[in-house]
Short mmCIF file of C-alpha atoms in Angstrom, two decimals:
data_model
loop_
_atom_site.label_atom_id
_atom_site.label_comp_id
_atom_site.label_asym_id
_atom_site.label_seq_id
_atom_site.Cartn_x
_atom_site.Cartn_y
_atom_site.Cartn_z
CA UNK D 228 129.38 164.26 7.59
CA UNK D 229 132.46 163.01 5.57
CA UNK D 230 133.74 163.45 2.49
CA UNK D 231 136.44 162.47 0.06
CA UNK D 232 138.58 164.98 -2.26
CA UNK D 233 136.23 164.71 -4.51
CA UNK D 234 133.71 166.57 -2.44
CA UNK D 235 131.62 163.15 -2.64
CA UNK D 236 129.49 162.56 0.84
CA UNK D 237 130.68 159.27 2.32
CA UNK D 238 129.23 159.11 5.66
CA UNK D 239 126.46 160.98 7.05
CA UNK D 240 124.78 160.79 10.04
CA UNK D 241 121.53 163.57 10.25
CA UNK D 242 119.84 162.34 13.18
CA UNK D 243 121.14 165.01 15.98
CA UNK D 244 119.79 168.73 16.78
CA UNK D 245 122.54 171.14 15.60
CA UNK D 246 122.91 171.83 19.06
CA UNK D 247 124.94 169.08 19.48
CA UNK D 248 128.66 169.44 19.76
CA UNK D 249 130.61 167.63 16.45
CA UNK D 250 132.83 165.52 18.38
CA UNK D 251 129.85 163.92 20.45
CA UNK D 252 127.76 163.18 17.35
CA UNK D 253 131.27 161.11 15.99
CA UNK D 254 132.13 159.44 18.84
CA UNK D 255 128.56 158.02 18.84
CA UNK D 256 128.56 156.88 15.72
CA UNK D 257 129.26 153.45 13.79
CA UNK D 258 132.05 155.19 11.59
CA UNK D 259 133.67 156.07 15.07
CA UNK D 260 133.71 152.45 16.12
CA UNK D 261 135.15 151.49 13.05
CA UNK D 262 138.00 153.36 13.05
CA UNK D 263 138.70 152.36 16.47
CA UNK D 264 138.99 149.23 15.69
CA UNK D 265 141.20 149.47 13.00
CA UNK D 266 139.02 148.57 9.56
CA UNK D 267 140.06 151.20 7.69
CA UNK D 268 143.67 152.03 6.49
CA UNK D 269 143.77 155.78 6.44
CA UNK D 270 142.63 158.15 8.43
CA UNK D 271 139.92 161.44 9.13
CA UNK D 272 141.13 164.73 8.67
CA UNK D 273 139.63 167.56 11.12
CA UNK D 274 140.08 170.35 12.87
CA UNK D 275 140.82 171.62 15.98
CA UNK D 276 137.26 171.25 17.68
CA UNK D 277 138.23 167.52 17.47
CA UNK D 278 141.06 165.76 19.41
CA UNK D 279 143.99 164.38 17.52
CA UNK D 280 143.83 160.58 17.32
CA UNK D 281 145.51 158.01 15.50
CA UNK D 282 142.82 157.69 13.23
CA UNK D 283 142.41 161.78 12.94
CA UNK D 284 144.38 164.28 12.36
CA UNK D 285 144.05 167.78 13.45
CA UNK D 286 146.65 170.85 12.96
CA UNK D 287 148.91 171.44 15.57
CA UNK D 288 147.80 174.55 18.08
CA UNK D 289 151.08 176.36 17.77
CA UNK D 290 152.75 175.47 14.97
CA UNK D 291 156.81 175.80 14.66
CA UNK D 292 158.11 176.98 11.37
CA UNK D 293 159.26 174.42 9.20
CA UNK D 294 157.57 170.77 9.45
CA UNK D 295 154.76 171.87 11.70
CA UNK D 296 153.60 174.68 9.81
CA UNK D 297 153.87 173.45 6.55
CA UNK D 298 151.56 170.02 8.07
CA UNK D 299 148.99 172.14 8.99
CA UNK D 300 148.68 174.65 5.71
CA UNK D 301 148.65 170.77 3.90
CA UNK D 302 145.41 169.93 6.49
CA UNK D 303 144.05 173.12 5.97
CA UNK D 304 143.85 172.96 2.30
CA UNK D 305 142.40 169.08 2.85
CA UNK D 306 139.70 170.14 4.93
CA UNK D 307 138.18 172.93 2.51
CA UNK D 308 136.79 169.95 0.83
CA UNK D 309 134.56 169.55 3.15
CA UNK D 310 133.28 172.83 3.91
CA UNK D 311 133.14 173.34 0.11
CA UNK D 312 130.84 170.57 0.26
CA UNK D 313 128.83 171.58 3.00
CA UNK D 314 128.88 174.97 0.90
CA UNK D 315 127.98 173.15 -2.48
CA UNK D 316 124.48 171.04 -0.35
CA UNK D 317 123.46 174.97 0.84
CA UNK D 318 123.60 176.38 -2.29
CA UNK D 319 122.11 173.25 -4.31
CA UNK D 320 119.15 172.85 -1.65
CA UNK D 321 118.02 176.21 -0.55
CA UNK D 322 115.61 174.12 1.87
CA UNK D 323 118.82 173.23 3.91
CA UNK D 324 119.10 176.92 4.92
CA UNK D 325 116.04 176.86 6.98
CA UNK D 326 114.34 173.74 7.32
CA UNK D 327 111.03 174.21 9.00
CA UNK D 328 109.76 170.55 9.74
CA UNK D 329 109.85 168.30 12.47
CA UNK D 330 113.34 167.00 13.18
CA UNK D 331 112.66 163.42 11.71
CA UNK D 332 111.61 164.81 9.10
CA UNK D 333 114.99 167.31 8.85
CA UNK D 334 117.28 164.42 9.18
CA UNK D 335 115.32 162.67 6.20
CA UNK D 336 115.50 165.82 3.83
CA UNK D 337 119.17 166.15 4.73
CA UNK D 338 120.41 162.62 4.31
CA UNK D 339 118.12 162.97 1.00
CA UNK D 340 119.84 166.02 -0.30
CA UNK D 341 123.47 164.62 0.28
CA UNK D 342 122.24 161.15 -1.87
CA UNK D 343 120.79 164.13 -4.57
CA UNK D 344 124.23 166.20 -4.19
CA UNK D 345 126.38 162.96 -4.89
CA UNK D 346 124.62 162.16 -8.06
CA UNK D 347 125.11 165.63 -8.95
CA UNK D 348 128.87 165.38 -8.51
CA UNK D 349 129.15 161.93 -10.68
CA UNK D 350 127.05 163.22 -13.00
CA UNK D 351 129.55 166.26 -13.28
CA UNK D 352 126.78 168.70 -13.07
CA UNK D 353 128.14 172.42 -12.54
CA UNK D 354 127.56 172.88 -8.90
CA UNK D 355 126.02 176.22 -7.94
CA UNK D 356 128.08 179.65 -7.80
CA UNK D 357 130.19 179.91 -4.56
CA UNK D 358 131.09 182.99 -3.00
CA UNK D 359 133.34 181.59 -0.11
CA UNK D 360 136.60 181.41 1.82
CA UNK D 361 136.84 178.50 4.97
CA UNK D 362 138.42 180.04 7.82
CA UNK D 363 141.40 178.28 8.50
CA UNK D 364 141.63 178.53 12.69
CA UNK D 365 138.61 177.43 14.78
CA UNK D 366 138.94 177.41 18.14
CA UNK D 367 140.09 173.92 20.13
CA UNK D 368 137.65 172.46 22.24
CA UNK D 369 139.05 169.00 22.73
CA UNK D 370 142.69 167.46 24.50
CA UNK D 371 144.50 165.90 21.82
CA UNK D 372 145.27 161.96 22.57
CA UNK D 373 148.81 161.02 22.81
CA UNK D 374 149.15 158.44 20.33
CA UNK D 375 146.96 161.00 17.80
CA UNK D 376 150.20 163.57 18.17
CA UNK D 377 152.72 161.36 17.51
CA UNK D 378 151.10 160.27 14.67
CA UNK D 379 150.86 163.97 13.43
CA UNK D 380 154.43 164.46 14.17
CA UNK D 381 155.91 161.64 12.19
CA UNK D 382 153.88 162.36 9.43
CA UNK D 383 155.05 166.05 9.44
CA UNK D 384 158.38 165.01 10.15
CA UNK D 385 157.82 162.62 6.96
CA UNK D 386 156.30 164.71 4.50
CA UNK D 387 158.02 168.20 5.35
CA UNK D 388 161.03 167.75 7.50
CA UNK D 389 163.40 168.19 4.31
CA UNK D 390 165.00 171.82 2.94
CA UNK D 391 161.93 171.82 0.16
CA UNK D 392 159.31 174.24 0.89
CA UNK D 393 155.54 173.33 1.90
CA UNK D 394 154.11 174.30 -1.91
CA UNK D 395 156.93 172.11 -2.95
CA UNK D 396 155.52 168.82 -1.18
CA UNK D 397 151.72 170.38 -1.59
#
């Protein structure tokens, strides 16, 4: 799943068992592609149980102090949107806890409930009461690409190489 900064679900793609590692289920699908071939101008932020690419960005392993460390509090605080809105579809659709159906089935609810959760969120309906803190260092499970890093470090070197602090630029 992917989301903008508005917690608003823009790509989804429910039809794998949970089993299934996160990096596989992207790299099979169309939004993978896409990105690969260069038809969108931006790019996915993730973390560390995805490879840095040019088209994602992950936080560095071992960050130095200064440009490195202030790049990855930045991605940090980026990627809480989506694991507020994973959060925000648990909470809305207590079904999602525990589904009990056959998988097509899941993957219908699911894709169902994220449709239902983004009308909630441009209706500006008060989403339900979260109790919750994202943990800010999974572990790696993937070798970063080469052109992915230097990406990473000339966008750190661009947004934070300066004197200013990181909750100056943030």
């Amino acid at each position: 799943m992917v989301c903008d900064s508005q917690c608003l679900i823009t790509n989804i793609d429910a039809k794998w068992p949970g089993s299934v590692n996160d990096f596989h289920i992207l790299r099979e699908s169309p939004l993978y592609r896409q990105f690969q071939q260069g038809r969108f101008n931006g790019c996915l932020v993730a973390d560390n149980e995805y490879p840095c690419l040019p088209f994602m960005m992950t936080p560095y392993l071992n960050p130095k102090p200064g440009a490195e460390s202030c790049f990855n509090e930045a991605l940090y605080e980026t990627r809480a949107c989506i694991k507020t809105t994973f959060t925000m579809l648990r909470a809305r659709f207590g079904c999602l806890k525990g589904l009990r159906v056959s998988p097509d089935r899941a993957c219908d609810i699911i894709v169902a409930c994220a449709v239902l959760h983004n009308i909630a969120m441009i209706r500006k309906e008060a989403p339900p009461c979260i109790n919750w803190m994202p943990s800010n260092k999974p572990e790696p499970l993937h070798c970063d690409h080469q052109k992915g890093t230097a990406l990473r470090d000339v966008i750190a070197a661009q947004l934070f190489a300066s004197s200013m602090s990181c909750s100056q630029v943030l």
